[in-house]
């Protein structure tokens, strides 16, 4: 049995991990949500960064790749998407005839905002040889302008499969893009966008926590800067973090990603201690967009079937092709994925 006080970093309460709602309140509302889910023949999909009480009522909790795979195969009539807007849009693009609702329409993403479709279109026009690989954290309009979509979980595989005779343009995350270049050796033009949460970790703040816990491996998301990634033992998507931590012999692990991840990790590996990596200014490591969703708003969106994701049919048709290409490449065995 691990003595938590022995490993818990001093001052860890400065990086609060949201506590679940009081069980009595949680139980009543979640029971209502589960009953509504049955009535509607709905599926609840939730991202790993959602608050614990939402994760706990979801049918599936995962990373962007897992969520799009679930959305692609669901037979439910209604998709309730607990994540940010571009994720719910992806589910709608894959299911144009289904109702897709989300708890809060304002759940955006700083990466999505950094790459407006008109600016991308103008840049693409400067080079007819561009092959655009778009990280899934972008709008439906940007997806419609892209050749293939990727997530942090499959970006390396997707880029390896890109046509060798084209100039790669990777949008919108410069940090994920530079990590993929390191992994594949393939040069790419990088759009200058980033995740406002993941750039908060610095080389200095991570070095300090590593010195404090020299035996704890560091797991970081590829949206972190190169200065942070170079200190990591593992760089991966949120879903791969679950597998890595489960398989690691370490009893304490430092996690550099959004705070919601800790609930999932703790649930999957209850015997381990997860240390939230501190940011330089000790700012909160929660994504304000992901945290707009609450259990109450989840209930309301199911009860009212609003807000719904509505998209232009032509944009959906064009955006579906690069998403389907991603799903197809992702499903290939590793050796068959490269060079086609
Ligand atoms: P994952 O696909 O790894 O869950 O990442 C999504 C995201 O928004 C990271 O900030
Ligand atoms: Fe976007 Fe960053 Fe929030 Fe992920 S954590 S949804 S990349 S703003």
GROMACS .gro file of N, CA and C in nm, residues 230-300:
model
  213
  230UNK      N    1   1.134   1.734  -2.431
  230UNK     CA    2   1.267   1.675  -2.420
  230UNK      C    3   1.293   1.619  -2.280
  231UNK      N    4   1.210   1.656  -2.182
  231UNK     CA    5   1.228   1.605  -2.046
  231UNK      C    6   1.139   1.483  -2.018
  232UNK      N    7   1.056   1.445  -2.115
  232UNK     CA    8   0.954   1.343  -2.090
  232UNK      C    9   1.006   1.201  -2.116
  233UNK      N   10   0.954   1.106  -2.039
  233UNK     CA   11   0.984   0.964  -2.064
  233UNK      C   12   0.889   0.909  -2.169
  234UNK      N   13   0.770   0.967  -2.176
  234UNK     CA   14   0.672   0.919  -2.273
  234UNK      C   15   0.592   1.040  -2.323
  235UNK      N   16   0.572   1.046  -2.455
  235UNK     CA   17   0.493   1.155  -2.514
  235UNK      C   18   0.381   1.086  -2.591
  236UNK      N   19   0.259   1.113  -2.554
  236UNK     CA   20   0.151   1.038  -2.619
  236UNK      C   21   0.015   1.106  -2.600
  237UNK      N   22  -0.083   1.051  -2.671
  237UNK     CA   23  -0.221   1.098  -2.660
  237UNK      C   24  -0.275   1.063  -2.522
  238UNK      N   25  -0.390   1.120  -2.487
  238UNK     CA   26  -0.444   1.095  -2.354
  238UNK      C   27  -0.479   0.947  -2.335
  239UNK      N   28  -0.524   0.879  -2.440
  239UNK     CA   29  -0.561   0.738  -2.424
  239UNK      C   30  -0.437   0.651  -2.403
  240UNK      N   31  -0.331   0.685  -2.479
  240UNK     CA   32  -0.208   0.606  -2.462
  240UNK      C   33  -0.147   0.629  -2.324
  241UNK      N   34  -0.177   0.745  -2.262
  241UNK     CA   35  -0.130   0.769  -2.125
  241UNK      C   36  -0.187   0.663  -2.031
  242UNK      N   37  -0.313   0.625  -2.054
  242UNK     CA   38  -0.378   0.525  -1.968
  242UNK      C   39  -0.301   0.394  -1.977
  243UNK      N   40  -0.270   0.350  -2.097
  243UNK     CA   41  -0.198   0.224  -2.116
  243UNK      C   42  -0.057   0.232  -2.058
  244UNK      N   43   0.011   0.344  -2.088
  244UNK     CA   44   0.149   0.358  -2.038
  244UNK      C   45   0.151   0.350  -1.885
  245UNK      N   46   0.061   0.423  -1.821
  245UNK     CA   47   0.063   0.429  -1.674
  245UNK      C   48   0.024   0.294  -1.614
  246UNK      N   49  -0.069   0.224  -1.678
  246UNK     CA   50  -0.110   0.092  -1.629
  246UNK      C   51   0.008  -0.004  -1.634
  247UNK      N   52   0.085   0.005  -1.743
  247UNK     CA   53   0.194  -0.092  -1.761
  247UNK      C   54   0.323  -0.052  -1.690
  248UNK      N   55   0.335   0.075  -1.650
  248UNK     CA   56   0.461   0.121  -1.589
  248UNK      C   57   0.479   0.060  -1.450
  249UNK      N   58   0.603   0.016  -1.417
  249UNK     CA   59   0.626  -0.036  -1.282
  249UNK      C   60   0.635   0.077  -1.178
  250UNK      N   61   0.643   0.203  -1.224
  250UNK     CA   62   0.658   0.315  -1.129
  250UNK      C   63   0.533   0.328  -1.044
  251UNK      N   64   0.552   0.368  -0.918
  251UNK     CA   65   0.432   0.385  -0.833
  251UNK      C   66   0.382   0.528  -0.833
  252UNK      N   67   0.466   0.623  -0.878
  252UNK     CA   68   0.422   0.762  -0.892
  252UNK      C   69   0.462   0.811  -1.031
  253UNK      N   70   0.373   0.883  -1.096
  253UNK     CA   71   0.399   0.928  -1.233
  253UNK      C   72   0.358   1.075  -1.244
  254UNK      N   73   0.445   1.156  -1.308
  254UNK     CA   74   0.414   1.299  -1.327
  254UNK      C   75   0.340   1.315  -1.460
  255UNK      N   76   0.229   1.387  -1.457
  255UNK     CA   77   0.143   1.400  -1.576
  255UNK      C   78   0.138   1.545  -1.624
  256UNK      N   79   0.182   1.567  -1.748
  256UNK     CA   80   0.175   1.702  -1.807
  256UNK      C   81   0.067   1.703  -1.914
  257UNK      N   82  -0.056   1.714  -1.869
  257UNK     CA   83  -0.168   1.739  -1.959
  257UNK      C   84  -0.283   1.795  -1.874
  258UNK      N   85  -0.396   1.818  -1.937
  258UNK     CA   86  -0.509   1.882  -1.869
  258UNK      C   87  -0.554   1.799  -1.747
  259UNK      N   88  -0.598   1.868  -1.642
  259UNK     CA   89  -0.622   1.805  -1.512
  259UNK      C   90  -0.729   1.695  -1.511
  260UNK      N   91  -0.825   1.702  -1.603
  260UNK     CA   92  -0.931   1.601  -1.606
  260UNK      C   93  -0.878   1.460  -1.625
  261UNK      N   94  -0.760   1.452  -1.686
  261UNK     CA   95  -0.697   1.324  -1.715
  261UNK      C   96  -0.670   1.244  -1.588
  262UNK      N   97  -0.647   1.316  -1.478
  262UNK     CA   98  -0.608   1.247  -1.354
  262UNK      C   99  -0.720   1.158  -1.302
  263UNK      N  100  -0.845   1.197  -1.323
  263UNK     CA  101  -0.957   1.115  -1.277
  263UNK      C  102  -0.956   0.982  -1.351
  264UNK      N  103  -0.942   0.988  -1.481
  264UNK     CA  104  -0.939   0.866  -1.563
  264UNK      C  105  -0.820   0.778  -1.522
  265UNK      N  106  -0.703   0.840  -1.507
  265UNK     CA  107  -0.583   0.763  -1.473
  265UNK      C  108  -0.598   0.695  -1.336
  266UNK      N  109  -0.653   0.771  -1.242
  266UNK     CA  110  -0.668   0.717  -1.107
  266UNK      C  111  -0.767   0.601  -1.104
  267UNK      N  112  -0.871   0.613  -1.188
  267UNK     CA  113  -0.971   0.507  -1.196
  267UNK      C  114  -0.910   0.379  -1.256
  268UNK      N  115  -0.827   0.399  -1.358
  268UNK     CA  116  -0.769   0.283  -1.428
  268UNK      C  117  -0.652   0.222  -1.351
  269UNK      N  118  -0.581   0.304  -1.274
  269UNK     CA  119  -0.466   0.253  -1.196
  269UNK      C  120  -0.477   0.305  -1.054
  270UNK      N  121  -0.572   0.250  -0.975
  270UNK     CA  122  -0.598   0.306  -0.841
  270UNK      C  123  -0.481   0.292  -0.744
  271UNK      N  124  -0.390   0.201  -0.774
  271UNK     CA  125  -0.279   0.178  -0.681
  271UNK      C  126  -0.166   0.279  -0.703
  272UNK      N  127  -0.175   0.363  -0.808
  272UNK     CA  128  -0.064   0.455  -0.839
  272UNK      C  129  -0.095   0.597  -0.795
  273UNK      N  130   0.009   0.676  -0.785
  273UNK     CA  131  -0.008   0.817  -0.748
  273UNK      C  132   0.026   0.901  -0.870
  274UNK      N  133  -0.064   0.992  -0.905
  274UNK     CA  134  -0.041   1.077  -1.022
  274UNK      C  135  -0.015   1.219  -0.975
  275UNK      N  136   0.097   1.272  -1.019
  275UNK     CA  137   0.139   1.405  -0.976
  275UNK      C  138   0.113   1.503  -1.092
  276UNK      N  139   0.022   1.598  -1.074
  276UNK     CA  140  -0.001   1.695  -1.183
  276UNK      C  141   0.121   1.784  -1.200
  277UNK      N  142   0.177   1.789  -1.320
  277UNK     CA  143   0.297   1.871  -1.342
  277UNK      C  144   0.263   2.018  -1.320
  278UNK      N  145   0.346   2.090  -1.244
  278UNK     CA  146   0.317   2.231  -1.218
  278UNK      C  147   0.355   2.320  -1.337
  279UNK      N  148   0.277   2.422  -1.361
  279UNK     CA  149   0.312   2.519  -1.465
  279UNK      C  150   0.401   2.626  -1.401
  280UNK      N  151   0.464   2.708  -1.484
  280UNK     CA  152   0.561   2.805  -1.433
  280UNK      C  153   0.497   2.902  -1.334
  281UNK      N  154   0.377   2.948  -1.367
  281UNK     CA  155   0.314   3.049  -1.282
  281UNK      C  156   0.213   2.987  -1.187
  282UNK      N  157   0.219   2.854  -1.172
  282UNK     CA  158   0.125   2.782  -1.086
  282UNK      C  159  -0.019   2.812  -1.126
  283UNK      N  160  -0.040   2.842  -1.254
  283UNK     CA  161  -0.177   2.864  -1.299
  283UNK      C  162  -0.246   2.729  -1.308
  284UNK      N  163  -0.374   2.731  -1.305
  284UNK     CA  164  -0.454   2.610  -1.312
  284UNK      C  165  -0.432   2.541  -1.447
  285UNK      N  166  -0.420   2.408  -1.445
  285UNK     CA  167  -0.400   2.338  -1.572
  285UNK      C  168  -0.529   2.277  -1.625
  286UNK      N  169  -0.639   2.349  -1.606
  286UNK     CA  170  -0.766   2.304  -1.662
  286UNK      C  171  -0.795   2.380  -1.791
  287UNK      N  172  -0.855   2.311  -1.888
  287UNK     CA  173  -0.899   2.377  -2.011
  287UNK      C  174  -1.035   2.441  -1.983
  288UNK      N  175  -1.042   2.572  -1.996
  288UNK     CA  176  -1.167   2.641  -1.960
  288UNK      C  177  -1.281   2.600  -2.053
  289UNK      N  178  -1.248   2.558  -2.174
  289UNK     CA  179  -1.352   2.516  -2.269
  289UNK      C  180  -1.409   2.380  -2.229
  290UNK      N  181  -1.321   2.287  -2.199
  290UNK     CA  182  -1.366   2.154  -2.158
  290UNK      C  183  -1.451   2.163  -2.031
  291UNK      N  184  -1.412   2.258  -1.945
  291UNK     CA  185  -1.478   2.268  -1.815
  291UNK      C  186  -1.607   2.349  -1.820
  292UNK      N  187  -1.647   2.396  -1.938
  292UNK     CA  188  -1.779   2.461  -1.948
  292UNK      C  189  -1.890   2.358  -1.930
  293UNK      N  190  -1.859   2.233  -1.962
  293UNK     CA  191  -1.961   2.128  -1.950
  293UNK      C  192  -1.978   2.085  -1.805
  294UNK      N  193  -2.102   2.080  -1.760
  294UNK     CA  194  -2.132   2.035  -1.624
  294UNK      C  195  -2.238   1.925  -1.634
  295UNK      N  196  -2.257   1.854  -1.523
  295UNK     CA  197  -2.359   1.748  -1.521
  295UNK      C  198  -2.499   1.807  -1.543
  296UNK      N  199  -2.522   1.926  -1.488
  296UNK     CA  200  -2.653   1.991  -1.506
  296UNK      C  201  -2.678   2.023  -1.653
  297UNK      N  202  -2.574   2.079  -1.718
  297UNK     CA  203  -2.589   2.113  -1.861
  297UNK      C  204  -2.603   1.986  -1.945
  298UNK      N  205  -2.539   1.880  -1.901
  298UNK     CA  206  -2.554   1.753  -1.973
  298UNK      C  207  -2.700   1.707  -1.967
  299UNK      N  208  -2.758   1.713  -1.847
  299UNK     CA  209  -2.899   1.674  -1.833
  299UNK      C  210  -2.985   1.763  -1.923
  300UNK      N  211  -2.965   1.895  -1.916
  300UNK     CA  212  -3.048   1.989  -1.993
  300UNK      C  213  -3.039   1.963  -2.143
   0.00000   0.00000   0.00000
